[in-house]
Short mmCIF file of C-alpha atoms in Angstrom, two decimals:
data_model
loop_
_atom_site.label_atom_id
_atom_site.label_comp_id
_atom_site.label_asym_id
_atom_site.label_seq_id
_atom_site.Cartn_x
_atom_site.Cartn_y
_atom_site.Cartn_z
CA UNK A 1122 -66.30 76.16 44.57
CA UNK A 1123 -70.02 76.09 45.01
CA UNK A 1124 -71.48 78.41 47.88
CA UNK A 1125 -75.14 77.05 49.32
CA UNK A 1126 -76.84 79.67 50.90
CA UNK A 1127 -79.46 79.35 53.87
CA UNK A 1128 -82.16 81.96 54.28
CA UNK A 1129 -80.54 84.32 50.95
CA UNK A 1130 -76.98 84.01 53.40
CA UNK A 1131 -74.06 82.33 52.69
CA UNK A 1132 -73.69 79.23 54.77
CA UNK A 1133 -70.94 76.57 53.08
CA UNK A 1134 -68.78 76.45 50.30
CA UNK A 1135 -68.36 72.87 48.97
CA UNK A 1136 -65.48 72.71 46.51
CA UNK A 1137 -66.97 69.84 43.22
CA UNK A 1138 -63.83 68.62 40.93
CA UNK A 1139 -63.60 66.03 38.49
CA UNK A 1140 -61.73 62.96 39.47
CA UNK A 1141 -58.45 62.27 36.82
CA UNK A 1142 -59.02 58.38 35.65
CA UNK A 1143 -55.56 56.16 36.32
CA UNK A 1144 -55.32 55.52 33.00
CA UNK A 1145 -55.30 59.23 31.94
CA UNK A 1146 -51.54 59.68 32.50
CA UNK A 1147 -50.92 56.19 30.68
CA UNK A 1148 -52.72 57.66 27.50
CA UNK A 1149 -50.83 60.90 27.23
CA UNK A 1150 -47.48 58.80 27.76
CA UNK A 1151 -49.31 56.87 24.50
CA UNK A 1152 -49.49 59.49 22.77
CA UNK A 1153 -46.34 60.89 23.29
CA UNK A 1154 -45.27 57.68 22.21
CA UNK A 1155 -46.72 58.62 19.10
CA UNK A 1156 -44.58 61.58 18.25
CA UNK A 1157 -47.63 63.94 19.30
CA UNK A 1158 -47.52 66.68 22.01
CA UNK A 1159 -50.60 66.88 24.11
CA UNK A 1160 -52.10 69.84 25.00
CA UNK A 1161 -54.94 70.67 27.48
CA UNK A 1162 -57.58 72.62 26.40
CA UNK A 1163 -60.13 73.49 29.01
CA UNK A 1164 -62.79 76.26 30.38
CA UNK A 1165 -61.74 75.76 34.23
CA UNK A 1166 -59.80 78.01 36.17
CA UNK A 1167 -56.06 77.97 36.06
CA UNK A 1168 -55.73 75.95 38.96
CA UNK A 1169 -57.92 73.55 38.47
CA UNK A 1170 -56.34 73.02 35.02
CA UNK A 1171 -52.66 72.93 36.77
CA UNK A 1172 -53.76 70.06 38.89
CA UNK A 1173 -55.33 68.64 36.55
CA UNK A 1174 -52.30 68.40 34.42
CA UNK A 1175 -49.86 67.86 36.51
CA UNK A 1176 -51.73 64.32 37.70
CA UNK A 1177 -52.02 63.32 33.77
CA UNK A 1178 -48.36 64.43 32.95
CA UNK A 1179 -49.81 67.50 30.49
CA UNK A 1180 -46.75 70.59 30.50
CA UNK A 1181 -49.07 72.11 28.22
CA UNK A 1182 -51.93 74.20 29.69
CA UNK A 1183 -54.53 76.46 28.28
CA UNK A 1184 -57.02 77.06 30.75
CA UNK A 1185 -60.21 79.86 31.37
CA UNK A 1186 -61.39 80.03 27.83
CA UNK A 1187 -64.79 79.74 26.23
CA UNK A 1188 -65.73 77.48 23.50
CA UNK A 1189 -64.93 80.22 21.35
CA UNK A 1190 -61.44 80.51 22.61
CA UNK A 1191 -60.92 76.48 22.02
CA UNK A 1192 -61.76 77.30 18.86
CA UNK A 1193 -58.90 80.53 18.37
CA UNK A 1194 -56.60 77.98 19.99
CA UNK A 1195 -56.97 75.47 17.49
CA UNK A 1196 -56.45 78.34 14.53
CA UNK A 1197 -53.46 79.52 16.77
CA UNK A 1198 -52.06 75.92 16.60
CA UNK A 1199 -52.47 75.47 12.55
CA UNK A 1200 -51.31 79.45 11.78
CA UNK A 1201 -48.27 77.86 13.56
CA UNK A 1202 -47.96 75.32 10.78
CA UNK A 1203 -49.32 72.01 13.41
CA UNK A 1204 -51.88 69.41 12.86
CA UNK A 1205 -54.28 69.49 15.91
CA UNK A 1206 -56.62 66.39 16.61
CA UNK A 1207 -59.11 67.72 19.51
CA UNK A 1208 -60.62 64.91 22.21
CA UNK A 1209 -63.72 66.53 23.88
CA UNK A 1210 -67.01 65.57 24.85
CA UNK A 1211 -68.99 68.64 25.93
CA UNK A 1212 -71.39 70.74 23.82
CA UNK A 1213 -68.48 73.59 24.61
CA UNK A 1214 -66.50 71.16 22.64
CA UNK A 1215 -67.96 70.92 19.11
CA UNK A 1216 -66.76 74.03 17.67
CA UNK A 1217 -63.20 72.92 18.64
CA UNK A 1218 -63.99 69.75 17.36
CA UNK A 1219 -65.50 70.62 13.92
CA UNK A 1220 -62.18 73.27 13.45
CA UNK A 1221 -59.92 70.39 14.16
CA UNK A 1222 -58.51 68.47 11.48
CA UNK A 1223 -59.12 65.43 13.60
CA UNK A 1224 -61.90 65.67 16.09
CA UNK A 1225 -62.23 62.88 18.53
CA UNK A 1226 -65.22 62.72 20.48
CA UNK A 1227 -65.37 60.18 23.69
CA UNK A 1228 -68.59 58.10 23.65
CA UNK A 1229 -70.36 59.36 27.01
CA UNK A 1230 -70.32 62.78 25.61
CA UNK A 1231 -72.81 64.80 24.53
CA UNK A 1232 -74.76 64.33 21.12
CA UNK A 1233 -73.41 67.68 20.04
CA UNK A 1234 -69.55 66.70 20.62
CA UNK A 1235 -70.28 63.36 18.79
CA UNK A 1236 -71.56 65.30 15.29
CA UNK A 1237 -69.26 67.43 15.18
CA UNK A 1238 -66.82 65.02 15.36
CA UNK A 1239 -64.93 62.61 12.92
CA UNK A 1240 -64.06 59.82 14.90
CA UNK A 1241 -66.36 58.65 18.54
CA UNK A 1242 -64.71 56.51 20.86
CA UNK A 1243 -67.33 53.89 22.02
CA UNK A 1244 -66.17 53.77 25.64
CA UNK A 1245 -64.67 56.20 27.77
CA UNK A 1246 -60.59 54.92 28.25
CA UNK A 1247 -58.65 57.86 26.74
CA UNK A 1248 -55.82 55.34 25.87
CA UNK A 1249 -58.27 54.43 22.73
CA UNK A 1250 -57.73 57.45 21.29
CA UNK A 1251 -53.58 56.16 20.82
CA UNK A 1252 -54.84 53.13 20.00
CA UNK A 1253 -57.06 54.70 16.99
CA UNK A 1254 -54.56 57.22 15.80
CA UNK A 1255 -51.80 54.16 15.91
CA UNK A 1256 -54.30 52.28 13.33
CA UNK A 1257 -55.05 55.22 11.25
CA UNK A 1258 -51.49 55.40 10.60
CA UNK A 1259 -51.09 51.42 10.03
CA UNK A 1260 -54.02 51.64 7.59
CA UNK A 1261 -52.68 54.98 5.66
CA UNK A 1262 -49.39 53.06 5.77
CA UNK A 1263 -50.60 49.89 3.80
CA UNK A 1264 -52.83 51.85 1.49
CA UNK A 1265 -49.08 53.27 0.62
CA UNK A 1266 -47.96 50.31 -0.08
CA UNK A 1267 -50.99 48.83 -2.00
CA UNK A 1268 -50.48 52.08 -4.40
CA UNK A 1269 -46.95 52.03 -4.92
CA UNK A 1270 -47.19 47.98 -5.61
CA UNK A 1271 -50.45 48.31 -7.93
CA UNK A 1272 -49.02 51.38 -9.78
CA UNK A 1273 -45.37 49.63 -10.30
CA UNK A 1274 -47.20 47.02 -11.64
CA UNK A 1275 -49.02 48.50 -13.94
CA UNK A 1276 -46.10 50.99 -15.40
CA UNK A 1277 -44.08 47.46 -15.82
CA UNK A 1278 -46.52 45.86 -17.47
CA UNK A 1279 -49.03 47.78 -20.16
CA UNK A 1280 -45.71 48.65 -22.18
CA UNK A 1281 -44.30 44.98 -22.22
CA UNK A 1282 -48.37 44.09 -22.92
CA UNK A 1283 -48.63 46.84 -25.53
CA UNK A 1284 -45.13 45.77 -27.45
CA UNK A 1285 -46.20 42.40 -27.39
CA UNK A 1286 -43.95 41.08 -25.39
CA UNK A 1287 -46.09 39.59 -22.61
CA UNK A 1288 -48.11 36.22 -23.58
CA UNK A 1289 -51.88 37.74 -22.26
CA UNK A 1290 -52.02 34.38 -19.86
CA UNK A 1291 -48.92 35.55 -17.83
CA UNK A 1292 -50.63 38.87 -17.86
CA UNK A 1293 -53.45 37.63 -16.44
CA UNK A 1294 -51.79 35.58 -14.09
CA UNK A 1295 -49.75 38.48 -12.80
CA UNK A 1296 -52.94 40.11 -12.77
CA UNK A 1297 -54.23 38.19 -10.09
CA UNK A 1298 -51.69 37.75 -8.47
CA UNK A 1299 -51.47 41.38 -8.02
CA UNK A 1300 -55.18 41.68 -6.95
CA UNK A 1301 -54.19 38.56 -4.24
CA UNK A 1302 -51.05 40.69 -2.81
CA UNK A 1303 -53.26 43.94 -2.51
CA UNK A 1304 -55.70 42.10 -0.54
CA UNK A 1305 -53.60 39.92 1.61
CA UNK A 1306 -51.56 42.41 2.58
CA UNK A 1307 -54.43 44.87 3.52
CA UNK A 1308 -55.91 42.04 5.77
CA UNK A 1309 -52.77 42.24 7.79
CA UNK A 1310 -54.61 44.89 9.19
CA UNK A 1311 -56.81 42.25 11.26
CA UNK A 1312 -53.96 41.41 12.99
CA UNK A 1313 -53.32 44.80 14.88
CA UNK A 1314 -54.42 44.29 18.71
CA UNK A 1315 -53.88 46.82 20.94
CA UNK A 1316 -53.00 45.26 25.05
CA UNK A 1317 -57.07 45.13 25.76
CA UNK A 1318 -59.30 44.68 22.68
CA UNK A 1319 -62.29 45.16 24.13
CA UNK A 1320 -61.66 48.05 26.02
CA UNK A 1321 -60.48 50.18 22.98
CA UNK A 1322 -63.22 50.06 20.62
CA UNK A 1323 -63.19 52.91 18.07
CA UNK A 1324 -66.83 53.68 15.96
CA UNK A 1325 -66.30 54.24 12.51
CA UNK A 1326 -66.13 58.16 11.41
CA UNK A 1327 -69.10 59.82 11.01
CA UNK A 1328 -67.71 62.72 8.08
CA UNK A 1329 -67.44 61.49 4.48
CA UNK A 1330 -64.21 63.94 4.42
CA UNK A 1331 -60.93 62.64 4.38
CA UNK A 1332 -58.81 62.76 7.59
#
């Protein structure tokens, strides 16, 4: 509620609320999806924040803190033995962001948000932030498999190489072959599409720390 005031007196109160995007409740169904519980995190009044949540489908509420609390709530979450990712995009954001171990920051937020984050979401659809997790975990998956394929390899082959029992051309051949596998099966990667590409583009991270 904001009061205007006419003459130093109170004349109207006109009550200012952000509108919940339709896609909003779609996202957090995404992420649930995803195995992850979604939590909101916000500086509004308990009310607000109840509305709020109840139009995205958020049972989760945490509502009249200060950046500083958005920050104890994150610590709260990982003394409790949880990964958080935070999604903000206010400068009342960045500390949450920063204490995160993934911080998300949507693209029409504030410069601060974006810093402090690891990952910024070019647009504003909160459904991209599903869609970026989903690939993170694609990509960790086929680095898995890249390891486990280049290290079997290798433990296979140096002692058969060393003993003298491989001829060096069908070691190099295998070689290759190995260094063809690796590649073509982290190009698979080119072929994950989310329902609207061009509506879920995701920048690349801006911290040189692993995630």
């Amino acid at each position: 509620p904001v009061v205007a005031t006419i003459d130093g007196r109170p004349a109207i109160v006109v009550t200012v609320g952000d509108t919940v995007k339709p896609t909003s409740a779609v996202a957090i169904q995404e992420l649930r999806d995803l195995g992850l519980v979604p939590v909101l995190l916000t500086g509004d009044r308990a009310a607000t924040a109840q509305a709020v949540a109840a139009t995205a489908g958020i049972s989760d509420v945490i509502s009249d803190v200060s950046p500083e609390g958005k920050v104890v709530a994150v610590r709260d979450r990982h003394a409790a033995g949880h990964r958080v990712a935070m999604v903000g995009d206010g400068i009342n954001d960045a500390a949450a962001l920063a204490q995160a171990d993934l911080g998300i920051a949507m693209g029409t937020g504030t410069d601060a948000a974006r810093e402090a984050a690891d990952i910024t979401i070019v647009n504003s659809d909160l459904r991209s932030v599903a869609v970026a997790i989903a690939l993170a975990r694609r990509t960790w998956r086929t680095i898995k498999q890249n390891l486990w394929w280049a290290f079997g390899y290798n433990v296979a082959a140096i002692p058969l190489a060393m003993s003298g029992r491989l001829s060096p051309m069908i070691a190099g051949a295998a070689m290759a072959f190995s260094s063809v596998l690796v590649v073509s099966n982290s190009l698979r990667l080119r072929a994950f599409k989310p329902a609207n590409v061009e509506s879920h583009r995701v920048e690349a991270p801006r911290s040189s720390q692993p995630v």
